[in-house]
Tab-separated table of C-alpha atoms in Angstrom:
chain	number	residue	atom	x	y	z
A	1	MET	CA	-0.031	-0.063	0.077
A	2	GLU	CA	2.834	2.429	0.914
A	3	GLY	CA	4.382	1.598	-2.462
A	4	MET	CA	1.134	2.330	-4.249
A	5	ALA	CA	0.885	5.736	-2.468
A	6	ASP	CA	4.511	6.529	-3.461
A	7	ASN	CA	3.492	5.695	-7.017
A	8	GLY	CA	0.605	8.048	-7.227
A	9	SER	CA	-3.161	7.926	-6.444
A	10	VAL	CA	-4.919	4.997	-8.123
A	11	PRO	CA	-8.295	3.215	-7.748
A	12	LEU	CA	-7.814	-0.022	-5.716
A	13	LYS	CA	-9.777	-3.191	-6.362
A	14	VAL	CA	-10.044	-5.353	-3.317
A	15	GLY	CA	-11.502	-9.041	-2.998
A	16	VAL	CA	-13.040	-9.690	0.308
A	17	ASN	CA	-13.379	-13.503	0.166
A	18	ASP	CA	-9.826	-14.138	0.751
A	19	LYS	CA	-10.155	-12.570	4.143
A	20	LEU	CA	-13.135	-14.734	5.122
A	21	ARG	CA	-13.647	-18.267	5.984
A	22	ILE	CA	-17.037	-19.785	4.935
A	23	ILE	CA	-18.418	-22.652	7.031
A	24	TYR	CA	-21.679	-24.564	6.901
A	25	LEU	CA	-23.297	-24.786	10.283
A	26	ASP	CA	-26.778	-25.907	11.427
A	27	GLY	CA	-28.131	-25.641	7.913
A	28	HIS	CA	-27.177	-21.924	7.492
A	29	LEU	CA	-23.997	-20.342	6.206
A	30	LYS	CA	-22.073	-18.407	8.731
A	31	TYR	CA	-19.272	-16.124	7.830
A	32	LEU	CA	-16.461	-15.992	10.160
A	33	LEU	CA	-13.370	-13.940	9.711
A	34	LYS	CA	-10.156	-16.035	8.808
A	35	ALA	CA	-7.109	-14.695	10.574
A	36	MET	CA	-9.304	-12.158	12.271
A	37	LYS	CA	-6.535	-9.955	13.558
A	38	LYS	CA	-4.677	-9.870	10.206
A	39	ALA	CA	-8.037	-9.126	8.326
A	40	TYR	CA	-8.964	-6.367	10.584
A	41	TYR	CA	-5.572	-5.039	10.643
A	42	VAL	CA	-5.797	-4.722	6.762
A	43	TRP	CA	-9.114	-2.883	7.010
A	44	SER	CA	-8.159	-0.605	9.858
A	45	PHE	CA	-5.051	0.216	7.920
A	46	LEU	CA	-7.174	1.072	4.967
A	47	ASP	CA	-9.370	3.092	7.145
A	48	ASP	CA	-6.484	5.211	8.446
A	49	PHE	CA	-4.600	5.240	5.260
A	50	GLU	CA	-6.812	4.950	2.118
A	51	TRP	CA	-8.914	8.035	2.178
A	52	ASP	CA	-6.150	10.492	3.057
A	53	SER	CA	-4.121	8.976	0.161
A	54	GLY	CA	-6.649	9.537	-2.432
A	55	TYR	CA	-7.681	5.907	-2.955
A	56	THR	CA	-10.989	4.677	-4.278
A	57	ALA	CA	-11.667	1.183	-3.208
A	58	ARG	CA	-13.843	-1.059	-5.332
A	59	PHE	CA	-14.728	-4.020	-3.299
A	60	GLY	CA	-15.284	-7.361	-4.962
A	61	LEU	CA	-17.571	-9.881	-3.194
A	62	THR	CA	-16.939	-12.922	-5.313
A	63	TYR	CA	-14.079	-14.427	-7.168
A	64	VAL	CA	-13.427	-17.943	-8.434
A	65	ASP	CA	-11.931	-19.162	-5.091
A	66	PHE	CA	-15.013	-17.980	-3.113
A	67	LYS	CA	-17.374	-19.812	-5.464
A	68	ASN	CA	-15.430	-22.992	-5.218
A	69	ASN	CA	-14.906	-22.833	-1.472
A	70	LEU	CA	-18.643	-22.493	-1.197
A	71	THR	CA	-19.170	-25.484	-3.367
A	72	ARG	CA	-16.873	-27.643	-1.201
A	73	HIS	CA	-18.501	-26.452	2.010
A	74	LEU	CA	-21.876	-27.265	0.695
A	75	LYS	CA	-20.773	-30.487	-0.653
A	76	ASP	CA	-22.836	-29.708	-3.650
A	77	SER	CA	-21.658	-28.835	-7.245
A	78	ALA	CA	-24.855	-26.715	-7.632
A	79	PHE	CA	-23.919	-23.981	-4.976
A	80	TRP	CA	-25.327	-21.410	-7.290
A	81	TYR	CA	-28.929	-22.211	-6.204
A	82	LYS	CA	-28.126	-20.858	-2.678
A	83	ARG	CA	-29.292	-17.292	-3.353
A	84	ASP	CA	-30.337	-16.619	0.289
A	85	ASP	CA	-26.878	-17.685	1.501
A	86	TYR	CA	-25.151	-15.263	-0.980
A	87	ARG	CA	-27.445	-12.449	0.289
A	88	ASP	CA	-26.471	-13.237	3.809
A	89	TYR	CA	-22.936	-13.151	2.972
A	90	ALA	CA	-23.279	-9.771	1.192
A	91	ASP	CA	-25.158	-8.496	4.191
A	92	PHE	CA	-22.262	-9.366	6.442
A	93	CYS	CA	-19.810	-7.429	4.147
A	94	PHE	CA	-22.115	-4.444	3.787
A	95	GLN	CA	-22.371	-4.195	7.476
A	96	GLU	CA	-18.791	-4.777	8.241
A	97	PHE	CA	-17.078	-2.610	5.529
A	98	GLY	CA	-19.786	-0.388	4.104
A	99	ASP	CA	-18.809	2.621	6.167
A	100	ARG	CA	-15.626	2.712	4.144
A	101	VAL	CA	-16.574	1.033	0.883
A	102	LYS	CA	-18.603	3.089	-1.666
A	103	TYR	CA	-18.152	0.947	-4.849
A	104	TRP	CA	-19.393	-2.753	-4.471
A	105	ILE	CA	-18.811	-5.467	-7.171
A	106	THR	CA	-21.174	-8.337	-6.475
A	107	LEU	CA	-19.663	-10.575	-9.290
A	108	ASN	CA	-16.289	-10.833	-10.857
A	109	GLU	CA	-16.382	-12.062	-14.340
A	110	PRO	CA	-19.496	-14.381	-13.934
A	111	ASN	CA	-19.471	-15.102	-17.733
A	112	LEU	CA	-15.902	-16.538	-17.485
A	113	PHE	CA	-16.641	-18.440	-14.296
A	114	SER	CA	-19.671	-20.102	-15.942
A	115	SER	CA	-18.243	-20.758	-19.476
A	116	ARG	CA	-14.899	-21.899	-18.479
A	117	GLY	CA	-15.874	-23.655	-15.236
A	118	TYR	CA	-18.985	-25.376	-16.620
A	119	ALA	CA	-18.745	-25.390	-20.435
A	120	SER	CA	-15.067	-25.973	-21.388
A	121	GLY	CA	-13.897	-27.132	-17.885
A	122	ILE	CA	-10.592	-25.331	-18.008
A	123	TYR	CA	-11.451	-23.268	-14.828
A	124	ALA	CA	-12.496	-24.729	-11.504
A	125	PRO	CA	-14.620	-26.760	-10.701
A	126	GLY	CA	-13.654	-28.268	-14.190
A	127	ARG	CA	-17.140	-29.467	-15.315
A	128	CYS	CA	-18.018	-30.149	-18.991
A	129	SER	CA	-19.401	-32.714	-21.215
A	130	ASN	CA	-17.043	-35.505	-22.120
A	131	TYR	CA	-17.229	-34.635	-25.756
A	132	ILE	CA	-15.874	-31.153	-24.880
A	133	GLY	CA	-12.913	-31.848	-22.552
A	134	ASN	CA	-11.326	-34.153	-20.170
A	135	CYS	CA	-13.974	-33.738	-17.412
A	136	SER	CA	-15.314	-36.442	-15.058
A	137	ARG	CA	-18.771	-34.773	-14.920
A	138	GLY	CA	-20.842	-31.989	-16.211
A	139	ASN	CA	-23.043	-30.917	-18.966
A	140	SER	CA	-21.762	-28.026	-21.370
A	141	ALA	CA	-25.058	-27.623	-22.923
A	142	THR	CA	-27.041	-26.748	-19.763
A	143	GLU	CA	-24.898	-26.076	-16.706
A	144	PRO	CA	-23.332	-22.801	-18.001
A	145	TYR	CA	-26.753	-21.308	-18.375
A	146	LEU	CA	-28.015	-22.578	-14.994
A	147	VAL	CA	-24.909	-21.169	-13.221
A	148	THR	CA	-25.215	-17.742	-14.780
A	149	HIS	CA	-28.954	-17.733	-14.219
A	150	HIS	CA	-28.610	-18.133	-10.452
A	151	LEU	CA	-25.625	-15.828	-10.289
A	152	ILE	CA	-27.720	-13.113	-11.774
A	153	LEU	CA	-30.495	-13.768	-9.268
A	154	SER	CA	-27.978	-13.799	-6.420
A	155	HIS	CA	-26.655	-10.468	-7.673
A	156	ALA	CA	-30.315	-9.152	-7.629
A	157	TYR	CA	-30.841	-10.375	-4.133
A	158	ALA	CA	-27.779	-8.594	-2.788
A	159	VAL	CA	-28.581	-5.333	-4.567
A	160	LYS	CA	-32.146	-5.359	-3.238
A	161	LEU	CA	-30.835	-5.937	0.284
A	162	TYR	CA	-28.246	-3.133	-0.088
A	163	ARG	CA	-30.770	-0.584	-1.516
A	164	ASP	CA	-33.438	-1.554	1.209
A	165	LYS	CA	-31.201	-1.719	4.154
A	166	TYR	CA	-28.076	0.496	3.525
A	167	GLN	CA	-28.723	2.749	0.474
A	168	PHE	CA	-32.080	4.273	1.305
A	169	LEU	CA	-32.957	7.799	0.375
A	170	ILE	CA	-33.093	10.744	2.835
A	171	SER	CA	-36.920	10.874	2.337
A	172	ASN	CA	-39.567	9.543	0.014
A	173	PHE	CA	-40.080	13.115	-1.070
A	174	PHE	CA	-36.688	13.073	-2.610
A	175	PHE	CA	-37.171	10.037	-4.777
A	176	PHE	CA	-35.843	12.069	-7.784
A	177	LEU	CA	-32.373	12.471	-6.535
A	178	ASP	CA	-29.494	10.757	-8.208
A	179	PHE	CA	-27.857	7.782	-6.364
A	180	ASN	CA	-24.935	10.013	-5.389
A	181	PHE	CA	-27.198	11.750	-2.851
A	182	LYS	CA	-28.403	8.601	-1.157
A	183	THR	CA	-28.011	8.460	2.645
A	184	SER	CA	-26.615	5.963	4.941
A	185	GLN	CA	-23.568	4.147	3.388
A	186	LYS	CA	-23.951	6.055	0.104
A	187	GLY	CA	-22.491	3.359	-1.945
A	188	ILE	CA	-23.222	2.022	-5.339
A	189	VAL	CA	-23.343	-1.625	-6.653
A	190	GLY	CA	-22.388	-3.074	-9.874
A	191	ILE	CA	-20.614	-6.129	-11.425
A	192	THR	CA	-17.494	-6.603	-13.596
A	193	VAL	CA	-17.682	-8.606	-16.879
A	194	ASP	CA	-14.771	-9.989	-18.929
A	195	CYS	CA	-15.103	-8.630	-22.397
A	196	ARG	CA	-13.356	-9.095	-25.662
A	197	TRP	CA	-14.154	-6.740	-28.496
A	198	GLN	CA	-15.433	-8.624	-31.553
A	199	VAL	CA	-14.161	-7.398	-34.879
A	200	PRO	CA	-15.960	-8.666	-37.944
A	201	LYS	CA	-13.474	-10.795	-39.709
A	202	PHE	CA	-14.704	-9.747	-43.263
A	203	GLN	CA	-16.776	-6.913	-44.465
A	204	THR	CA	-19.786	-9.160	-44.840
A	205	VAL	CA	-23.188	-9.215	-43.229
A	206	SER	CA	-22.620	-12.718	-41.890
A	207	SER	CA	-19.413	-11.498	-40.158
A	208	ARG	CA	-20.961	-8.345	-38.692
A	209	LYS	CA	-23.958	-10.518	-37.371
A	210	ALA	CA	-21.523	-12.996	-35.961
A	211	ALA	CA	-19.716	-10.277	-34.064
A	212	PHE	CA	-22.943	-8.999	-32.415
A	213	ARG	CA	-23.922	-12.477	-31.521
A	214	ALA	CA	-20.630	-13.176	-29.861
A	215	LEU	CA	-21.046	-9.840	-27.868
A	216	ASP	CA	-24.559	-10.985	-26.780
A	217	PHE	CA	-23.367	-14.415	-25.689
A	218	GLU	CA	-20.422	-12.977	-23.626
A	219	PHE	CA	-21.424	-9.593	-22.380
A	220	GLY	CA	-25.138	-9.377	-22.924
A	221	TRP	CA	-25.589	-12.772	-21.154
A	222	VAL	CA	-25.035	-11.043	-17.924
A	223	VAL	CA	-25.736	-7.374	-18.487
A	224	HIS	CA	-28.882	-7.605	-20.660
A	225	PRO	CA	-31.166	-9.298	-17.727
A	226	MET	CA	-29.711	-6.749	-15.336
A	227	THR	CA	-30.804	-3.766	-17.475
A	228	ASN	CA	-33.766	-5.337	-19.559
A	229	GLY	CA	-35.111	-8.067	-17.406
A	230	ASP	CA	-34.241	-10.938	-19.754
A	231	TYR	CA	-31.547	-12.470	-21.851
A	232	PRO	CA	-30.736	-11.192	-25.283
A	233	LYS	CA	-33.215	-12.241	-28.042
A	234	THR	CA	-30.411	-13.939	-29.966
A	235	MET	CA	-29.752	-16.235	-27.090
A	236	ARG	CA	-33.400	-17.078	-26.665
A	237	CYS	CA	-33.444	-17.991	-30.402
A	238	LEU	CA	-30.241	-20.013	-30.566
A	239	VAL	CA	-30.378	-21.793	-27.079
A	240	GLY	CA	-33.963	-22.524	-26.852
A	241	ASN	CA	-35.364	-24.279	-23.894
A	242	ARG	CA	-31.846	-24.917	-22.537
A	243	LEU	CA	-31.842	-21.180	-21.483
A	244	PRO	CA	-33.633	-20.830	-18.213
A	245	ASN	CA	-36.636	-18.430	-17.902
A	246	PHE	CA	-37.151	-15.758	-15.309
A	247	THR	CA	-40.486	-15.437	-13.689
A	248	ASN	CA	-42.378	-12.149	-13.852
A	249	GLU	CA	-41.283	-11.423	-10.326
A	250	GLU	CA	-37.706	-12.327	-11.010
A	251	SER	CA	-37.576	-10.144	-14.129
A	252	ILE	CA	-38.785	-7.147	-12.067
A	253	LEU	CA	-36.256	-8.013	-9.365
A	254	ILE	CA	-33.172	-8.229	-11.740
A	255	LYS	CA	-34.054	-5.325	-13.975
A	256	GLY	CA	-32.295	-2.088	-13.138
A	257	THR	CA	-29.836	-3.725	-10.516
A	258	LEU	CA	-26.707	-1.964	-11.936
A	259	ASP	CA	-25.557	1.289	-10.698
A	260	PHE	CA	-22.511	0.772	-12.971
A	261	VAL	CA	-20.842	-2.042	-15.078
A	262	GLY	CA	-17.172	-2.936	-14.754
A	263	LEU	CA	-15.327	-3.847	-17.933
A	264	ASN	CA	-12.305	-6.094	-17.817
A	265	TYR	CA	-10.760	-5.599	-21.202
A	266	TYR	CA	-7.467	-7.167	-22.404
A	267	THR	CA	-7.788	-8.110	-25.999
A	268	SER	CA	-9.989	-8.537	-29.085
A	269	LEU	CA	-10.859	-11.254	-31.638
A	270	TYR	CA	-12.064	-11.582	-35.200
A	271	ALA	CA	-15.621	-12.959	-35.486
A	272	ASP	CA	-17.031	-14.859	-38.346
A	273	ASP	CA	-20.148	-16.980	-38.886
A	274	ALA	CA	-19.532	-20.728	-37.984
A	275	THR	CA	-20.597	-22.569	-41.082
A	276	SER	CA	-20.689	-25.958	-39.355
A	277	TYR	CA	-21.722	-26.939	-35.866
A	278	SER	CA	-23.177	-30.084	-34.173
A	279	SER	CA	-26.876	-30.368	-33.404
A	280	VAL	CA	-26.129	-33.296	-31.173
A	281	PHE	CA	-22.979	-32.317	-29.135
A	282	LEU	CA	-24.377	-29.039	-27.868
A	283	SER	CA	-22.401	-26.565	-25.749
A	284	TYR	CA	-22.433	-22.939	-24.684
A	285	THR	CA	-19.116	-22.673	-26.503
A	286	THR	CA	-20.704	-23.288	-29.942
A	287	ASP	CA	-24.258	-22.081	-29.374
A	288	SER	CA	-23.389	-18.599	-30.654
A	289	HIS	CA	-22.505	-20.090	-34.044
A	290	VAL	CA	-19.575	-17.899	-34.114
A	291	ASN	CA	-15.930	-18.786	-35.122
A	292	ASP	CA	-13.529	-16.648	-33.124
A	293	THR	CA	-9.927	-16.329	-34.215
A	294	ALA	CA	-7.038	-14.125	-33.346
A	295	GLU	CA	-5.704	-13.884	-37.047
A	296	LYS	CA	-6.968	-13.066	-40.446
A	297	ASN	CA	-5.191	-14.461	-43.520
A	298	GLY	CA	-2.256	-15.520	-41.279
A	299	ILE	CA	-1.757	-11.981	-39.793
A	300	PRO	CA	-2.665	-11.648	-35.931
A	301	ILE	CA	-5.116	-8.973	-34.860
A	302	GLY	CA	-2.355	-7.301	-32.840
A	303	GLU	CA	1.080	-7.786	-31.239
A	304	LEU	CA	1.153	-10.849	-28.987
A	305	ALA	CA	2.183	-10.088	-25.401
A	306	GLY	CA	2.553	-12.854	-22.759
A	307	GLY	CA	0.659	-16.115	-22.976
A	308	ASN	CA	-0.985	-17.363	-26.089
A	309	TRP	CA	-4.058	-15.182	-26.069
A	310	LEU	CA	-3.218	-11.617	-25.169
A	311	TYR	CA	-3.074	-9.789	-28.552
A	312	MET	CA	-2.657	-5.983	-28.215
A	313	TYR	CA	-5.686	-4.253	-29.823
A	314	PRO	CA	-6.153	-0.989	-28.039
A	315	LYS	CA	-8.832	0.298	-30.437
A	316	GLY	CA	-11.036	-2.470	-29.151
A	317	ILE	CA	-11.408	-0.653	-25.708
A	318	ARG	CA	-12.840	2.332	-27.426
A	319	GLU	CA	-15.173	0.292	-29.441
A	320	PHE	CA	-16.379	-1.674	-26.404
A	321	VAL	CA	-17.278	1.336	-24.255
A	322	LEU	CA	-19.078	2.970	-27.279
A	323	TYR	CA	-21.061	-0.314	-27.801
A	324	VAL	CA	-22.076	-0.068	-24.078
A	325	LYS	CA	-23.070	3.586	-24.582
A	326	ARG	CA	-25.177	2.788	-27.718
A	327	LYS	CA	-26.861	-0.393	-26.322
A	328	TYR	CA	-27.131	0.263	-22.623
A	329	SER	CA	-27.572	4.116	-22.577
A	330	GLY	CA	-27.092	5.749	-19.273
A	331	LEU	CA	-25.101	2.939	-17.683
A	332	PRO	CA	-21.804	4.319	-15.999
A	333	ILE	CA	-18.733	2.372	-16.971
A	334	TYR	CA	-15.576	1.757	-14.998
A	335	ILE	CA	-12.568	-0.124	-16.730
A	336	THR	CA	-11.922	-2.494	-13.721
A	337	GLU	CA	-9.065	-4.300	-15.390
A	338	ASN	CA	-6.817	-3.572	-18.255
A	339	GLY	CA	-3.338	-4.796	-18.652
A	340	MET	CA	-0.681	-6.993	-20.390
A	341	ALA	CA	1.482	-9.888	-19.347
A	342	ASP	CA	5.065	-10.799	-19.818
A	343	ASN	CA	5.915	-14.509	-19.783
A	344	ASN	CA	7.784	-15.317	-16.612
A	345	ASN	CA	11.366	-15.923	-17.691
A	346	ASN	CA	13.370	-17.300	-14.847
A	347	SER	CA	16.674	-16.721	-16.643
A	348	LEU	CA	16.095	-13.040	-17.320
A	349	PRO	CA	18.048	-10.660	-15.024
A	350	ILE	CA	15.807	-8.591	-12.879
A	351	ASP	CA	16.985	-5.211	-14.306
A	352	GLU	CA	15.985	-6.387	-17.815
A	353	ALA	CA	12.645	-7.530	-16.513
A	354	LEU	CA	12.003	-4.086	-15.087
A	355	ASP	CA	12.548	-2.486	-18.536
A	356	ASP	CA	8.848	-3.001	-19.870
A	357	ASP	CA	8.489	-0.475	-22.567
A	358	LEU	CA	5.783	-2.692	-24.117
A	359	ARG	CA	3.596	-2.427	-21.142
A	360	ILE	CA	3.920	1.455	-21.180
A	361	LYS	CA	2.947	1.377	-24.945
A	362	TYR	CA	-0.088	-0.896	-24.073
A	363	HIS	CA	-1.510	1.305	-21.371
A	364	HIS	CA	-0.693	4.588	-23.275
A	365	LEU	CA	-2.541	3.326	-26.331
A	366	HIS	CA	-5.545	2.034	-24.342
A	367	LEU	CA	-5.843	5.205	-22.392
A	368	SER	CA	-5.615	7.216	-25.702
A	369	TYR	CA	-8.422	5.352	-27.250
A	370	LEU	CA	-10.524	5.460	-24.023
A	371	LEU	CA	-10.043	9.259	-24.124
A	372	GLN	CA	-11.417	9.232	-27.687
A	373	ALA	CA	-14.469	7.434	-26.492
A	374	ILE	CA	-15.044	9.878	-23.671
A	375	LYS	CA	-14.803	12.735	-25.918
A	376	VAL	CA	-17.758	11.514	-27.908
A	377	GLY	CA	-19.948	10.829	-24.897
A	378	ALA	CA	-18.952	7.457	-23.399
A	379	ASP	CA	-19.674	7.585	-19.623
A	380	VAL	CA	-16.328	6.161	-18.387
A	381	ARG	CA	-15.730	7.104	-14.803
A	382	GLY	CA	-12.626	5.112	-13.753
A	383	TYR	CA	-9.620	3.095	-14.982
A	384	SER	CA	-7.794	0.375	-13.162
A	385	ILE	CA	-4.617	-1.448	-14.257
A	386	TRP	CA	-4.239	-4.997	-13.734
A	387	SER	CA	-2.152	-5.412	-11.842
A	388	VAL	CA	-0.282	-3.499	-9.168
A	389	MET	CA	2.067	-6.409	-8.826
A	390	ASP	CA	2.791	-9.761	-10.303
A	391	ASP	CA	0.422	-12.261	-8.969
A	392	PHE	CA	-0.950	-15.769	-9.186
A	393	GLU	CA	-3.057	-15.915	-12.468
A	394	TRP	CA	-5.609	-18.648	-11.942
A	395	ASN	CA	-4.824	-21.622	-14.299
A	396	SER	CA	-1.707	-19.893	-15.514
A	397	GLY	CA	-0.239	-19.718	-11.975
A	398	TYR	CA	3.102	-17.717	-11.856
A	399	THR	CA	3.915	-18.196	-15.497
A	400	LEU	CA	2.671	-14.705	-16.449
A	401	ARG	CA	3.554	-11.402	-15.029
A	402	PHE	CA	1.044	-8.630	-15.275
A	403	GLY	CA	2.422	-6.235	-12.515
A	404	LEU	CA	3.714	-2.797	-12.604
A	405	THR	CA	5.744	-4.164	-9.675
A	406	TYR	CA	8.136	-7.064	-10.253
A	407	VAL	CA	7.871	-9.742	-7.544
A	408	ASP	CA	11.113	-11.965	-7.067
A	409	TYR	CA	9.621	-15.258	-6.355
A	410	LYS	CA	13.054	-16.813	-5.634
A	411	ASN	CA	14.175	-14.266	-2.946
A	412	GLY	CA	11.492	-13.690	-0.357
A	413	LEU	CA	9.042	-12.079	-2.736
A	414	LYS	CA	11.008	-8.899	-2.795
A	415	ARG	CA	9.388	-6.171	-4.914
A	416	TYR	CA	10.979	-3.830	-7.554
A	417	LEU	CA	9.097	-1.100	-9.429
A	418	LYS	CA	9.083	-1.620	-13.109
A	419	LYS	CA	9.700	1.214	-15.621
A	420	SER	CA	5.908	1.144	-16.189
A	421	ALA	CA	5.270	2.121	-12.615
A	422	PHE	CA	7.267	5.315	-12.870
A	423	TRP	CA	5.552	6.079	-16.142
A	424	PHE	CA	2.118	5.567	-14.636
A	425	LYS	CA	3.040	7.794	-11.597
A	426	ASN	CA	4.189	10.549	-13.968
A	427	PHE	CA	1.063	10.178	-15.943
A	428	LEU	CA	-1.159	10.436	-12.874
A	429	GLN	CA	0.683	13.536	-11.662
A	430	MET	CA	0.288	15.439	-14.832
A	431	GLU	CA	-2.039	18.336	-14.329
A	432	ASN	CA	-3.631	17.940	-17.760
A	433	ALA	CA	-2.661	14.480	-19.107
A	434	THR	CA	-2.286	14.443	-22.820
A	435	THR	CA	-1.258	11.688	-25.230
A	436	ASP	CA	2.061	11.336	-27.113
A	437	SER	CA	1.029	11.332	-30.714
A	438	SER	CA	4.007	9.204	-31.549
A	439	LEU	CA	2.322	6.404	-29.637
A	440	LEU	CA	-1.091	6.693	-31.271
A	441	VAL	CA	-2.288	4.504	-34.005
A	442	SER	CA	-4.644	5.524	-36.725
A	443	SER	CA	-8.286	5.327	-36.001
């Protein structure tokens, strides 16, 4: 934290579930603090330090480890039915931390959790149909939709609780006031969604339609019900009766439950119509009838960073926020994650690893395109880099380094600021930040 303060004033995204132990007791979930002294030390430290240092904490209630811990404690792969338990968990967090936290994220990348955990099986809990991957159990045709359906309802339960109990207005006479004037904790609640911009692979009607279908299946899958009360029509048409229905009461409950949407943007893909797909071996991964690729005529969509998936396409962040502006008018946007990875090269000297000009270029270009979107009316209110320091990247482990800070895993986790950290500090301290035209690409 002190290092972050020295590096400038930045938004901070905090996950609560790593500070909590969840146990099942007498038929009800009880939420007990894990390592209570340490957890409360962290938050008392934030209380004393954060606000004077200019931090804005965005507090995430659920990440992959939370959901899978809950699965194990319930001894039930279908934990996502337990909406009341999630509401109780959220209530605990609102009560304990709501006096300091004003930005709540109920779900972090629910679309990835459902698709990769229950369709392809590459994320925990590793469920999929046996014709999709090497999974011991699961149903790729139905489970991803069921999981997301109940995650959406869990989100709605938590939001209703927050608005009823913690975010009430000064008086019924002031119902017309914006949420910024709400009393009590005065917080706002949203979600974060992983999003890849979809570029039509060819200048054809079929490619353009494929791109919009892909956006509906990845982004609209979660956001559309929370803004319109039901799934996108494209999903209703293509998935049929495998896509769960909301009751009238549930539709009313979920609609309008976003004070903001968080976008986790890293890369983009080319989208084209899938000319062949199985009508027998059904899966969420093929239901959109889209063929996603990272190259066109052998040429990648952008420069490849770390890993085998992160192609740099900064224009996509502009296109995505403008898409949200057009389709979900009035919905405030926060860029909750944006960053690039280096491959973890153990033989590379630390001083060379700190020289990360490509990361500077990545963020400079993305911020430049984001500024273009803001200038034409996109309601973007915040930007967070992923990540402050090198970290454990889910199924990639420590093989990728996203951080502005280098972590020496071999020598007591000692930290070193990378060149990009100093660049970002200078950028934040500029009174009127402007872009370097030499780093801009043509629009």
